[in-house]
PDB file of C-alpha atoms in Angstrom:
ATOM      1  CA  MET A   1      20.710 -19.215   1.373  1.00 81.00           C
ATOM      2  CA  ALA A   2      17.037 -18.756   2.359  1.00 91.00           C
ATOM      3  CA  TYR A   3      15.978 -15.770   4.458  1.00 95.00           C
ATOM      4  CA  ASN A   4      13.398 -15.446   7.218  1.00 97.00           C
ATOM      5  CA  VAL A   5      11.205 -12.469   6.367  1.00 97.00           C
ATOM      6  CA  LEU A   6       8.862 -10.460   8.606  1.00 98.00           C
ATOM      7  CA  VAL A   7       5.985  -8.764   6.749  1.00 98.00           C
ATOM      8  CA  VAL A   8       4.410  -5.871   8.676  1.00 98.00           C
ATOM      9  CA  ASP A   9       1.128  -4.438   7.395  1.00 95.00           C
ATOM     10  CA  ASP A  10      -2.240  -3.799   9.038  1.00 92.00           C
ATOM     11  CA  SER A  11      -3.988  -5.314   6.011  1.00 90.00           C
ATOM     12  CA  LEU A  12      -4.229  -9.100   5.984  1.00 89.00           C
ATOM     13  CA  ALA A  13      -4.850  -8.985   2.236  1.00 90.00           C
ATOM     14  CA  MET A  14      -1.739  -6.885   1.598  1.00 93.00           C
ATOM     15  CA  ARG A  15       0.425  -9.155   3.752  1.00 95.00           C
ATOM     16  CA  ALA A  16      -0.817 -12.112   1.706  1.00 93.00           C
ATOM     17  CA  VAL A  17      -0.076 -10.306  -1.562  1.00 93.00           C
ATOM     18  CA  ILE A  18       3.410  -9.256  -0.471  1.00 95.00           C
ATOM     19  CA  LYS A  19       4.239 -12.836   0.505  1.00 95.00           C
ATOM     20  CA  LYS A  20       2.784 -14.180  -2.738  1.00 92.00           C
ATOM     21  CA  THR A  21       4.742 -11.634  -4.781  1.00 91.00           C
ATOM     22  CA  VAL A  22       8.011 -12.277  -2.937  1.00 93.00           C
ATOM     23  CA  LYS A  23       7.584 -16.022  -3.547  1.00 91.00           C
ATOM     24  CA  ALA A  24       6.720 -15.417  -7.221  1.00 88.00           C
ATOM     25  CA  SER A  25       9.817 -13.251  -7.611  1.00 88.00           C
ATOM     26  CA  GLY A  26      12.067 -16.208  -6.877  1.00 88.00           C
ATOM     27  CA  PHE A  27      13.657 -14.549  -3.832  1.00 90.00           C
ATOM     28  CA  LYS A  28      14.626 -17.361  -1.460  1.00 91.00           C
ATOM     29  CA  VAL A  29      12.503 -17.362   1.682  1.00 94.00           C
ATOM     30  CA  GLY A  30      12.941 -19.752   4.592  1.00 95.00           C
ATOM     31  CA  GLN A  31       9.950 -18.709   6.664  1.00 96.00           C
ATOM     32  CA  PHE A  32       7.520 -15.796   6.630  1.00 97.00           C
ATOM     33  CA  PHE A  33       6.355 -14.085   9.825  1.00 98.00           C
ATOM     34  CA  ASP A  34       3.428 -11.612  10.031  1.00 96.00           C
ATOM     35  CA  ALA A  35       2.762  -8.551  12.165  1.00 98.00           C
ATOM     36  CA  LEU A  36      -0.134  -6.078  12.140  1.00 96.00           C
ATOM     37  CA  ASN A  37       1.889  -3.044  13.171  1.00 97.00           C
ATOM     38  CA  GLY A  38       5.244  -1.898  14.519  1.00 97.00           C
ATOM     39  CA  LYS A  39       4.497  -2.915  18.098  1.00 98.00           C
ATOM     40  CA  GLU A  40       3.653  -6.469  17.138  1.00 98.00           C
ATOM     41  CA  ALA A  41       6.682  -6.571  14.848  1.00 98.00           C
ATOM     42  CA  LEU A  42       9.030  -5.680  17.722  1.00 98.00           C
ATOM     43  CA  VAL A  43       7.683  -8.558  19.803  1.00 98.00           C
ATOM     44  CA  ILE A  44       8.311 -11.019  16.951  1.00 98.00           C
ATOM     45  CA  LEU A  45      11.740  -9.528  16.196  1.00 97.00           C
ATOM     46  CA  ARG A  46      12.782 -10.159  19.810  1.00 96.00           C
ATOM     47  CA  GLN A  47      11.554 -13.775  19.727  1.00 96.00           C
ATOM     48  CA  GLU A  48      12.568 -15.032  16.302  1.00 96.00           C
ATOM     49  CA  TRP A  49      15.629 -15.125  14.092  1.00 95.00           C
ATOM     50  CA  LEU A  50      14.801 -12.697  11.256  1.00 97.00           C
ATOM     51  CA  ASP A  51      16.921 -11.685   8.265  1.00 96.00           C
ATOM     52  CA  LEU A  52      14.731  -9.042   6.653  1.00 97.00           C
ATOM     53  CA  VAL A  53      11.729  -6.826   7.471  1.00 98.00           C
ATOM     54  CA  LEU A  54       9.244  -5.552   4.878  1.00 97.00           C
ATOM     55  CA  THR A  55       7.012  -2.928   6.461  1.00 97.00           C
ATOM     56  CA  ASP A  56       4.192  -0.608   5.528  1.00 94.00           C
ATOM     57  CA  TYR A  57       4.397   3.001   6.707  1.00 92.00           C
ATOM     58  CA  ASN A  58       0.846   3.930   7.609  1.00 88.00           C
ATOM     59  CA  MET A  59      -0.357   1.617  10.413  1.00 90.00           C
ATOM     60  CA  PRO A  60      -2.234   2.151  13.678  1.00 89.00           C
ATOM     61  CA  ASP A  61      -0.373   2.050  17.055  1.00 92.00           C
ATOM     62  CA  MET A  62       3.151   2.147  15.626  1.00 96.00           C
ATOM     63  CA  ASN A  63       3.961   3.095  12.032  1.00 94.00           C
ATOM     64  CA  GLY A  64       6.829   1.812   9.895  1.00 95.00           C
ATOM     65  CA  LEU A  65       9.090   4.762  10.609  1.00 95.00           C
ATOM     66  CA  GLN A  66       8.656   4.379  14.370  1.00 97.00           C
ATOM     67  CA  LEU A  67       9.433   0.676  13.995  1.00 98.00           C
ATOM     68  CA  ILE A  68      12.762   1.473  12.305  1.00 97.00           C
ATOM     69  CA  GLN A  69      13.579   4.032  15.015  1.00 96.00           C
ATOM     70  CA  GLU A  70      12.918   1.447  17.747  1.00 97.00           C
ATOM     71  CA  MET A  71      14.993  -1.185  15.946  1.00 97.00           C
ATOM     72  CA  LYS A  72      17.931   1.221  15.629  1.00 96.00           C
ATOM     73  CA  LYS A  73      18.009   1.594  19.434  1.00 96.00           C
ATOM     74  CA  ASP A  74      18.500  -2.162  19.840  1.00 96.00           C
ATOM     75  CA  GLU A  75      22.025  -3.564  19.329  1.00 96.00           C
ATOM     76  CA  ILE A  76      20.738  -6.864  17.932  1.00 95.00           C
ATOM     77  CA  LEU A  77      17.874  -5.553  15.788  1.00 97.00           C
ATOM     78  CA  LYS A  78      19.648  -2.570  14.279  1.00 96.00           C
ATOM     79  CA  VAL A  79      21.557  -4.702  11.746  1.00 95.00           C
ATOM     80  CA  ILE A  80      18.427  -6.275  10.239  1.00 97.00           C
ATOM     81  CA  PRO A  81      17.607  -4.566   6.920  1.00 97.00           C
ATOM     82  CA  VAL A  82      14.191  -2.906   6.796  1.00 97.00           C
ATOM     83  CA  VAL A  83      12.472  -2.185   3.502  1.00 97.00           C
ATOM     84  CA  MET A  84       9.498   0.173   3.459  1.00 95.00           C
ATOM     85  CA  VAL A  85       6.687  -1.118   1.227  1.00 94.00           C
ATOM     86  CA  THR A  86       4.437   1.860   0.937  1.00 90.00           C
ATOM     87  CA  THR A  87       2.241   4.162  -1.086  1.00 88.00           C
ATOM     88  CA  GLU A  88       4.049   7.090   0.567  1.00 79.00           C
ATOM     89  CA  ALA A  89       6.533   7.901  -2.157  1.00 73.00           C
ATOM     90  CA  SER A  90       7.063  11.656  -1.965  1.00 82.00           C
ATOM     91  CA  GLN A  91      10.739  12.667  -2.124  1.00 84.00           C
ATOM     92  CA  GLN A  92      10.643  14.075   1.399  1.00 86.00           C
ATOM     93  CA  ARG A  93       9.079  10.958   2.845  1.00 87.00           C
ATOM     94  CA  VAL A  94      11.569   8.687   1.068  1.00 89.00           C
ATOM     95  CA  GLU A  95      14.454  10.834   2.355  1.00 90.00           C
ATOM     96  CA  GLU A  96      12.945  10.539   5.856  1.00 91.00           C
ATOM     97  CA  PHE A  97      12.823   6.720   5.520  1.00 92.00           C
ATOM     98  CA  MET A  98      16.431   6.539   4.349  1.00 94.00           C
ATOM     99  CA  ARG A  99      17.688   8.977   7.026  1.00 95.00           C
ATOM    100  CA  SER A 100      16.014   6.827   9.669  1.00 94.00           C
ATOM    101  CA  GLY A 101      17.921   3.800   8.457  1.00 95.00           C
ATOM    102  CA  ALA A 102      15.631   2.035   5.980  1.00 96.00           C
ATOM    103  CA  ALA A 103      17.648  -0.134   3.597  1.00 96.00           C
ATOM    104  CA  ASP A 104      15.365   0.823   0.721  1.00 94.00           C
ATOM    105  CA  TYR A 105      11.711   1.339  -0.196  1.00 93.00           C
ATOM    106  CA  ILE A 106       9.304  -0.374  -2.576  1.00 93.00           C
ATOM    107  CA  LYS A 107       6.424   1.678  -3.875  1.00 91.00           C
ATOM    108  CA  LYS A 108       2.946   0.163  -3.960  1.00 91.00           C
ATOM    109  CA  PRO A 109       1.863  -0.919  -6.551  1.00 90.00           C
ATOM    110  CA  PHE A 110       4.808  -3.216  -7.234  1.00 90.00           C
ATOM    111  CA  THR A 111       5.764  -6.081  -9.535  1.00 87.00           C
ATOM    112  CA  PRO A 112       7.625  -9.311  -8.644  1.00 86.00           C
ATOM    113  CA  GLU A 113      10.627  -8.059 -10.662  1.00 88.00           C
ATOM    114  CA  GLU A 114      10.881  -4.838  -8.654  1.00 90.00           C
ATOM    115  CA  ILE A 115      10.721  -6.807  -5.402  1.00 90.00           C
ATOM    116  CA  LYS A 116      13.281  -9.372  -6.518  1.00 88.00           C
ATOM    117  CA  ASN A 117      15.773  -6.756  -7.736  1.00 91.00           C
ATOM    118  CA  LYS A 118      15.589  -4.720  -4.545  1.00 92.00           C
ATOM    119  CA  LEU A 119      15.707  -7.666  -2.146  1.00 92.00           C
ATOM    120  CA  ASN A 120      18.553  -9.403  -3.944  1.00 90.00           C
ATOM    121  CA  ARG A 121      20.550  -6.177  -3.964  1.00 91.00           C
ATOM    122  CA  ILE A 122      19.957  -5.526  -0.259  1.00 91.00           C
ATOM    123  CA  MET A 123      20.710  -9.051   0.887  1.00 88.00           C
ATOM    124  CA  GLY A 124      23.681  -9.264  -1.508  1.00 82.00           C
ATOM    125  CA  GLU A 125      25.174  -6.117  -0.021  1.00 72.00           C
ATOM    126  CA  LYS A 126      24.579  -7.425   3.490  1.00 67.00           C
ATOM    127  CA  GLU A 127      26.381 -10.672   2.692  1.00 67.00           C
ATOM    128  CA  ASP A 128      29.245  -8.710   1.104  1.00 67.00           C
ATOM    129  CA  GLU A 129      29.540  -6.631   4.286  1.00 69.00           C
ATOM    130  CA  GLN A 130      29.553  -9.737   6.453  1.00 66.00           C
ATOM    131  CA  GLY A 131      32.072 -11.369   4.113  1.00 64.00           C
ATOM    132  CA  SER A 132      34.462  -8.445   4.332  1.00 60.00           C
ATOM    133  CA  THR A 133      34.075  -8.332   8.138  1.00 55.00           C
ATOM    134  CA  ASP A 134      34.834 -12.053   8.347  1.00 52.00           C
ATOM    135  CA  GLU A 135      37.864 -11.649   6.083  1.00 50.00           C
ATOM    136  CA  SER A 136      39.267  -8.784   8.154  1.00 46.00           C
ATOM    137  CA  SER A 137      38.703 -10.771  11.370  1.00 44.00           C
ATOM    138  CA  GLU A 138      40.507 -13.719   9.859  1.00 45.00           C
ATOM    139  CA  GLY A 139      43.348 -11.425   8.933  1.00 41.00           C
ATOM    140  CA  LEU A 140      43.647 -10.209  12.535  1.00 42.00           C
ATOM    141  CA  ASP A 141      43.550 -13.743  13.894  1.00 41.00           C
ATOM    142  CA  PHE A 142      46.235 -14.785  11.497  1.00 34.00           C
TER     143      PHE A 142
ATOM    144  CA  MET B   1      -3.813  24.098  -8.055  1.00 73.00           C
ATOM    145  CA  SER B   2      -5.096  22.928 -11.409  1.00 84.00           C
ATOM    146  CA  LYS B   3      -8.108  20.631 -11.467  1.00 86.00           C
ATOM    147  CA  GLU B   4      -6.853  19.208 -14.748  1.00 90.00           C
ATOM    148  CA  ALA B   5      -3.467  18.247 -13.259  1.00 93.00           C
ATOM    149  CA  LEU B   6      -5.131  16.617 -10.266  1.00 93.00           C
ATOM    150  CA  MET B   7      -7.575  14.739 -12.491  1.00 94.00           C
ATOM    151  CA  LYS B   8      -4.640  13.523 -14.598  1.00 96.00           C
ATOM    152  CA  ALA B   9      -2.861  12.280 -11.460  1.00 96.00           C
ATOM    153  CA  VAL B  10      -6.016  10.486 -10.234  1.00 96.00           C
ATOM    154  CA  LYS B  11      -6.425   8.710 -13.577  1.00 96.00           C
ATOM    155  CA  ALA B  12      -2.740   7.801 -13.847  1.00 96.00           C
ATOM    156  CA  SER B  13      -2.822   6.374 -10.334  1.00 96.00           C
ATOM    157  CA  ILE B  14      -5.971   4.320 -10.974  1.00 96.00           C
ATOM    158  CA  SER B  15      -4.461   2.902 -14.181  1.00 95.00           C
ATOM    159  CA  GLU B  16      -1.167   2.021 -12.529  1.00 94.00           C
ATOM    160  CA  VAL B  17      -2.687   0.301  -9.492  1.00 94.00           C
ATOM    161  CA  LEU B  18      -5.447  -1.621 -11.275  1.00 93.00           C
ATOM    162  CA  GLU B  19      -3.260  -2.732 -14.174  1.00 90.00           C
ATOM    163  CA  LYS B  20      -0.143  -3.553 -12.150  1.00 88.00           C
ATOM    164  CA  MET B  21      -1.678  -5.290  -9.155  1.00 88.00           C
ATOM    165  CA  PHE B  22      -5.047  -6.507 -10.452  1.00 88.00           C
ATOM    166  CA  PHE B  23      -4.127  -7.125 -14.102  1.00 85.00           C
ATOM    167  CA  LEU B  24      -7.294  -5.270 -15.167  1.00 85.00           C
ATOM    168  CA  PRO B  25      -7.693  -3.533 -18.508  1.00 87.00           C
ATOM    169  CA  LEU B  26      -9.723  -0.384 -17.900  1.00 91.00           C
ATOM    170  CA  GLU B  27     -11.406   2.541 -19.572  1.00 93.00           C
ATOM    171  CA  PHE B  28     -12.457   5.849 -18.110  1.00 94.00           C
ATOM    172  CA  ALA B  29     -16.173   6.366 -18.583  1.00 90.00           C
ATOM    173  CA  GLU B  30     -18.408   9.410 -18.733  1.00 86.00           C
ATOM    174  CA  GLU B  31     -18.325  11.476 -15.537  1.00 82.00           C
ATOM    175  CA  LYS B  32     -21.381  10.646 -13.422  1.00 81.00           C
ATOM    176  CA  SER B  33     -22.040  11.059  -9.744  1.00 81.00           C
ATOM    177  CA  PRO B  34     -22.264   7.931  -7.573  1.00 82.00           C
ATOM    178  CA  ALA B  35     -25.963   8.748  -7.062  1.00 82.00           C
ATOM    179  CA  GLU B  36     -26.534   8.614 -10.818  1.00 83.00           C
ATOM    180  CA  LEU B  37     -24.540   5.415 -11.190  1.00 84.00           C
ATOM    181  CA  TRP B  38     -26.168   3.591  -8.294  1.00 84.00           C
ATOM    182  CA  PRO B  39     -29.556   5.213  -7.538  1.00 80.00           C
ATOM    183  CA  SER B  40     -30.427   2.780  -4.767  1.00 75.00           C
ATOM    184  CA  GLY B  41     -26.906   2.662  -3.391  1.00 64.00           C
ATOM    185  CA  SER B  42     -26.225   0.240  -0.611  1.00 60.00           C
ATOM    186  CA  ASP B  43     -29.485  -1.554  -1.444  1.00 60.00           C
ATOM    187  CA  GLU B  44     -27.616  -2.828  -4.523  1.00 63.00           C
ATOM    188  CA  GLY B  45     -24.756  -4.114  -2.400  1.00 85.00           C
ATOM    189  CA  LEU B  46     -22.543  -1.113  -3.030  1.00 89.00           C
ATOM    190  CA  ILE B  47     -19.407  -0.684  -0.893  1.00 93.00           C
ATOM    191  CA  ALA B  48     -18.362   2.891  -0.104  1.00 93.00           C
ATOM    192  CA  THR B  49     -14.944   3.568   1.441  1.00 95.00           C
ATOM    193  CA  ALA B  50     -13.336   6.887   2.351  1.00 95.00           C
ATOM    194  CA  LEU B  51      -9.934   8.065   3.459  1.00 95.00           C
ATOM    195  CA  ALA B  52      -9.159  11.514   4.857  1.00 95.00           C
ATOM    196  CA  PHE B  53      -5.952  13.218   3.737  1.00 96.00           C
ATOM    197  CA  GLN B  54      -4.030  16.287   4.783  1.00 95.00           C
ATOM    198  CA  GLY B  55      -1.250  18.147   3.017  1.00 93.00           C
ATOM    199  CA  PRO B  56      -0.898  21.235   0.823  1.00 93.00           C
ATOM    200  CA  PHE B  57      -4.651  20.690   0.383  1.00 93.00           C
ATOM    201  CA  SER B  58      -6.928  18.452   2.424  1.00 94.00           C
ATOM    202  CA  GLY B  59     -10.089  16.468   1.947  1.00 94.00           C
ATOM    203  CA  GLN B  60     -11.534  13.047   1.471  1.00 94.00           C
ATOM    204  CA  TYR B  61     -10.811  10.365  -1.133  1.00 96.00           C
ATOM    205  CA  CYS B  62     -13.747   7.986  -1.735  1.00 95.00           C
ATOM    206  CA  PHE B  63     -14.076   4.711  -3.579  1.00 96.00           C
ATOM    207  CA  PHE B  64     -17.377   3.118  -4.666  1.00 94.00           C
ATOM    208  CA  ILE B  65     -17.600  -0.438  -5.908  1.00 94.00           C
ATOM    209  CA  PRO B  66     -20.438  -2.980  -6.167  1.00 92.00           C
ATOM    210  CA  LYS B  67     -19.938  -5.973  -3.890  1.00 91.00           C
ATOM    211  CA  HIS B  68     -19.772  -8.530  -6.726  1.00 90.00           C
ATOM    212  CA  SER B  69     -17.047  -6.487  -8.448  1.00 91.00           C
ATOM    213  CA  ALA B  70     -15.127  -6.228  -5.180  1.00 94.00           C
ATOM    214  CA  GLN B  71     -15.233 -10.028  -4.871  1.00 93.00           C
ATOM    215  CA  THR B  72     -13.782 -10.381  -8.381  1.00 91.00           C
ATOM    216  CA  LEU B  73     -10.986  -7.904  -7.624  1.00 92.00           C
ATOM    217  CA  THR B  74     -10.204  -9.620  -4.320  1.00 93.00           C
ATOM    218  CA  ALA B  75      -9.920 -12.999  -6.019  1.00 92.00           C
ATOM    219  CA  SER B  76      -7.552 -11.507  -8.603  1.00 89.00           C
ATOM    220  CA  PHE B  77      -5.506  -9.700  -5.920  1.00 90.00           C
ATOM    221  CA  LEU B  78      -5.071 -12.764  -3.716  1.00 90.00           C
ATOM    222  CA  GLY B  79      -4.867 -15.304  -6.533  1.00 88.00           C
ATOM    223  CA  GLU B  80      -7.827 -17.253  -5.172  1.00 89.00           C
ATOM    224  CA  ASP B  81     -11.128 -18.506  -6.515  1.00 92.00           C
ATOM    225  CA  LYS B  82     -13.916 -15.897  -6.356  1.00 90.00           C
ATOM    226  CA  LYS B  83     -16.170 -18.326  -4.471  1.00 91.00           C
ATOM    227  CA  GLN B  84     -13.542 -18.830  -1.784  1.00 93.00           C
ATOM    228  CA  VAL B  85     -12.845 -15.213  -0.844  1.00 94.00           C
ATOM    229  CA  THR B  86     -14.173 -14.193   2.565  1.00 94.00           C
ATOM    230  CA  PRO B  87     -16.046 -10.941   3.406  1.00 93.00           C
ATOM    231  CA  GLU B  88     -13.016  -9.924   5.511  1.00 93.00           C
ATOM    232  CA  GLN B  89     -10.662 -10.357   2.538  1.00 93.00           C
ATOM    233  CA  VAL B  90     -13.034  -8.326   0.353  1.00 95.00           C
ATOM    234  CA  ALA B  91     -13.209  -5.550   2.955  1.00 94.00           C
ATOM    235  CA  GLU B  92      -9.427  -5.379   3.322  1.00 93.00           C
ATOM    236  CA  THR B  93      -8.826  -5.449  -0.416  1.00 95.00           C
ATOM    237  CA  VAL B  94     -11.263  -2.604  -1.041  1.00 96.00           C
ATOM    238  CA  LYS B  95      -9.541  -0.503   1.638  1.00 95.00           C
ATOM    239  CA  GLU B  96      -6.114  -1.357   0.223  1.00 94.00           C
ATOM    240  CA  ILE B  97      -7.161  -0.344  -3.297  1.00 95.00           C
ATOM    241  CA  LEU B  98      -8.202   3.062  -1.981  1.00 96.00           C
ATOM    242  CA  ASN B  99      -5.024   3.394   0.090  1.00 93.00           C
ATOM    243  CA  MET B 100      -2.762   2.581  -2.873  1.00 94.00           C
ATOM    244  CA  ILE B 101      -4.632   4.785  -5.323  1.00 96.00           C
ATOM    245  CA  ALA B 102      -4.733   7.736  -2.922  1.00 95.00           C
ATOM    246  CA  GLY B 103      -1.037   7.533  -1.990  1.00 93.00           C
ATOM    247  CA  ASN B 104      -0.021   7.071  -5.578  1.00 93.00           C
ATOM    248  CA  THR B 105      -2.192   9.984  -6.760  1.00 95.00           C
ATOM    249  CA  PHE B 106      -0.449  12.472  -4.500  1.00 93.00           C
ATOM    250  CA  GLY B 107       2.990  11.112  -5.398  1.00 91.00           C
ATOM    251  CA  ILE B 108       2.206  11.635  -9.086  1.00 92.00           C
ATOM    252  CA  PHE B 109       0.586  15.029  -8.522  1.00 93.00           C
ATOM    253  CA  ASP B 110       3.493  16.486  -6.534  1.00 91.00           C
ATOM    254  CA  GLU B 111       6.397  14.227  -5.581  1.00 87.00           C
ATOM    255  CA  LYS B 112       7.907  16.921  -3.381  1.00 88.00           C
ATOM    256  CA  ALA B 113       4.840  17.447  -1.195  1.00 89.00           C
ATOM    257  CA  ILE B 114       3.981  15.418   1.886  1.00 89.00           C
ATOM    258  CA  PHE B 115       0.398  14.230   2.256  1.00 92.00           C
ATOM    259  CA  ASN B 116      -0.668  12.395   5.399  1.00 91.00           C
ATOM    260  CA  LEU B 117      -3.203   9.703   4.673  1.00 91.00           C
ATOM    261  CA  GLY B 118      -5.764   8.482   7.176  1.00 91.00           C
ATOM    262  CA  ILE B 119      -6.832   4.874   7.564  1.00 88.00           C
ATOM    263  CA  PRO B 120      -9.548   3.887   5.021  1.00 92.00           C
ATOM    264  CA  GLN B 121     -13.003   3.486   6.600  1.00 93.00           C
ATOM    265  CA  PHE B 122     -16.322   2.239   5.298  1.00 93.00           C
ATOM    266  CA  VAL B 123     -18.847   5.078   5.058  1.00 90.00           C
ATOM    267  CA  ASP B 124     -22.554   5.565   4.597  1.00 83.00           C
ATOM    268  CA  PHE B 125     -23.050   5.761   0.831  1.00 80.00           C
ATOM    269  CA  LYS B 126     -26.047   8.091   1.182  1.00 75.00           C
ATOM    270  CA  LYS B 127     -24.004  10.753   2.950  1.00 72.00           C
ATOM    271  CA  VAL B 128     -21.245  10.771   0.357  1.00 72.00           C
ATOM    272  CA  LYS B 129     -23.363  10.368  -2.770  1.00 61.00           C
ATOM    273  CA  ASN B 130     -25.488  13.373  -1.838  1.00 62.00           C
ATOM    274  CA  GLN B 131     -22.464  15.632  -2.196  1.00 60.00           C
ATOM    275  CA  LYS B 132     -23.452  17.941  -5.041  1.00 59.00           C
ATOM    276  CA  PRO B 133     -20.863  19.347  -7.452  1.00 53.00           C
ATOM    277  CA  GLY B 134     -21.541  22.905  -6.294  1.00 53.00           C
ATOM    278  CA  GLU B 135     -21.060  22.091  -2.617  1.00 57.00           C
ATOM    279  CA  ALA B 136     -17.400  21.312  -2.762  1.00 62.00           C
ATOM    280  CA  ARG B 137     -14.433  21.198  -5.101  1.00 82.00           C
ATOM    281  CA  GLN B 138     -14.375  17.620  -6.254  1.00 86.00           C
ATOM    282  CA  ILE B 139     -13.061  15.265  -8.892  1.00 90.00           C
ATOM    283  CA  LEU B 140     -15.068  12.301 -10.030  1.00 91.00           C
ATOM    284  CA  VAL B 141     -13.636   9.448 -12.064  1.00 94.00           C
ATOM    285  CA  VAL B 142     -15.743   6.553 -13.319  1.00 94.00           C
ATOM    286  CA  VAL B 143     -13.906   3.420 -14.394  1.00 95.00           C
ATOM    287  CA  ASP B 144     -15.191   0.570 -16.550  1.00 93.00           C
ATOM    288  CA  THR B 145     -13.296  -2.707 -16.360  1.00 87.00           C
ATOM    289  CA  LEU B 146     -14.583  -5.760 -18.226  1.00 78.00           C
ATOM    290  CA  ASP B 147     -18.204  -5.911 -17.039  1.00 77.00           C
ATOM    291  CA  GLN B 148     -17.714  -3.804 -13.925  1.00 84.00           C
ATOM    292  CA  THR B 149     -18.096  -0.135 -13.059  1.00 90.00           C
ATOM    293  CA  MET B 150     -16.470   1.584 -10.096  1.00 94.00           C
ATOM    294  CA  ALA B 151     -15.954   5.218  -9.162  1.00 94.00           C
ATOM    295  CA  PHE B 152     -13.476   7.396  -7.288  1.00 95.00           C
ATOM    296  CA  GLN B 153     -14.368  10.769  -5.821  1.00 93.00           C
ATOM    297  CA  LEU B 154     -11.894  13.260  -4.425  1.00 93.00           C
ATOM    298  CA  ILE B 155     -13.588  15.953  -2.343  1.00 90.00           C
ATOM    299  CA  LEU B 156     -11.437  18.906  -1.289  1.00 91.00           C
ATOM    300  CA  ASN B 157     -12.103  20.845   1.898  1.00 86.00           C
ATOM    301  CA  ALA B 158     -13.111  24.463   1.465  1.00 75.00           C
TER     302      ALA B 158
END
């Protein structure tokens, strides 16, 4: 299965590098979408069919944490996994990301292996969850 | 706060970012001020970037790099030919280098503390380079990579 991925970062260069690194990691991507900040990301999330969001924390207008908080208020968007890709790696900040509902975080600088391992784990868990939900639904139907 | 511990964190961060994301072997050179390294500054095509930070201590993190070196780093970062990189890509890459190195420095220095980083901005080299060692608490790190020299300066508020 290939996933549609939204990359949110105010730096064009960093968005390009994240996409290049995700591709190099071997993680299966259907289509990439770009956003400059949380506000722009929300517009794209409400227009397109996205499977995963990779977002920076420190951005003008709406930061990565605010983006997660907005997504969690939306019944459709709240199930999309969000991974913080950030230089902000203090314990407190990471705890704040996870409390807000981030699926995980990737610290900049990163390697393709780190990205692949995290993304495969997150999407694997999501598919397992969906699989178990489907199985239980089938059980009820039966 | 120990200057030595902060210096160690700055150097560890620079090594990690430049080696991991730019595949650059590097050496730390003799400590010199940006004014000594680049006497005519922006006339030589020097790019100066600064980022304000706030936390248990506050100040400004600066990055100085000659334009031709920045083009080489940008090409390596984006996986493109040096001749094809645009001024916008160079500008964004320089800012991103500073952002990553600053964030990483504070994470290494004290992983329990929260530092809020500002957005990197280009600054007037003359204003920053004239900062004298006695005027502020600062850390200066000069890096040699292949045939390039760049410098990082961390100036703490009084």
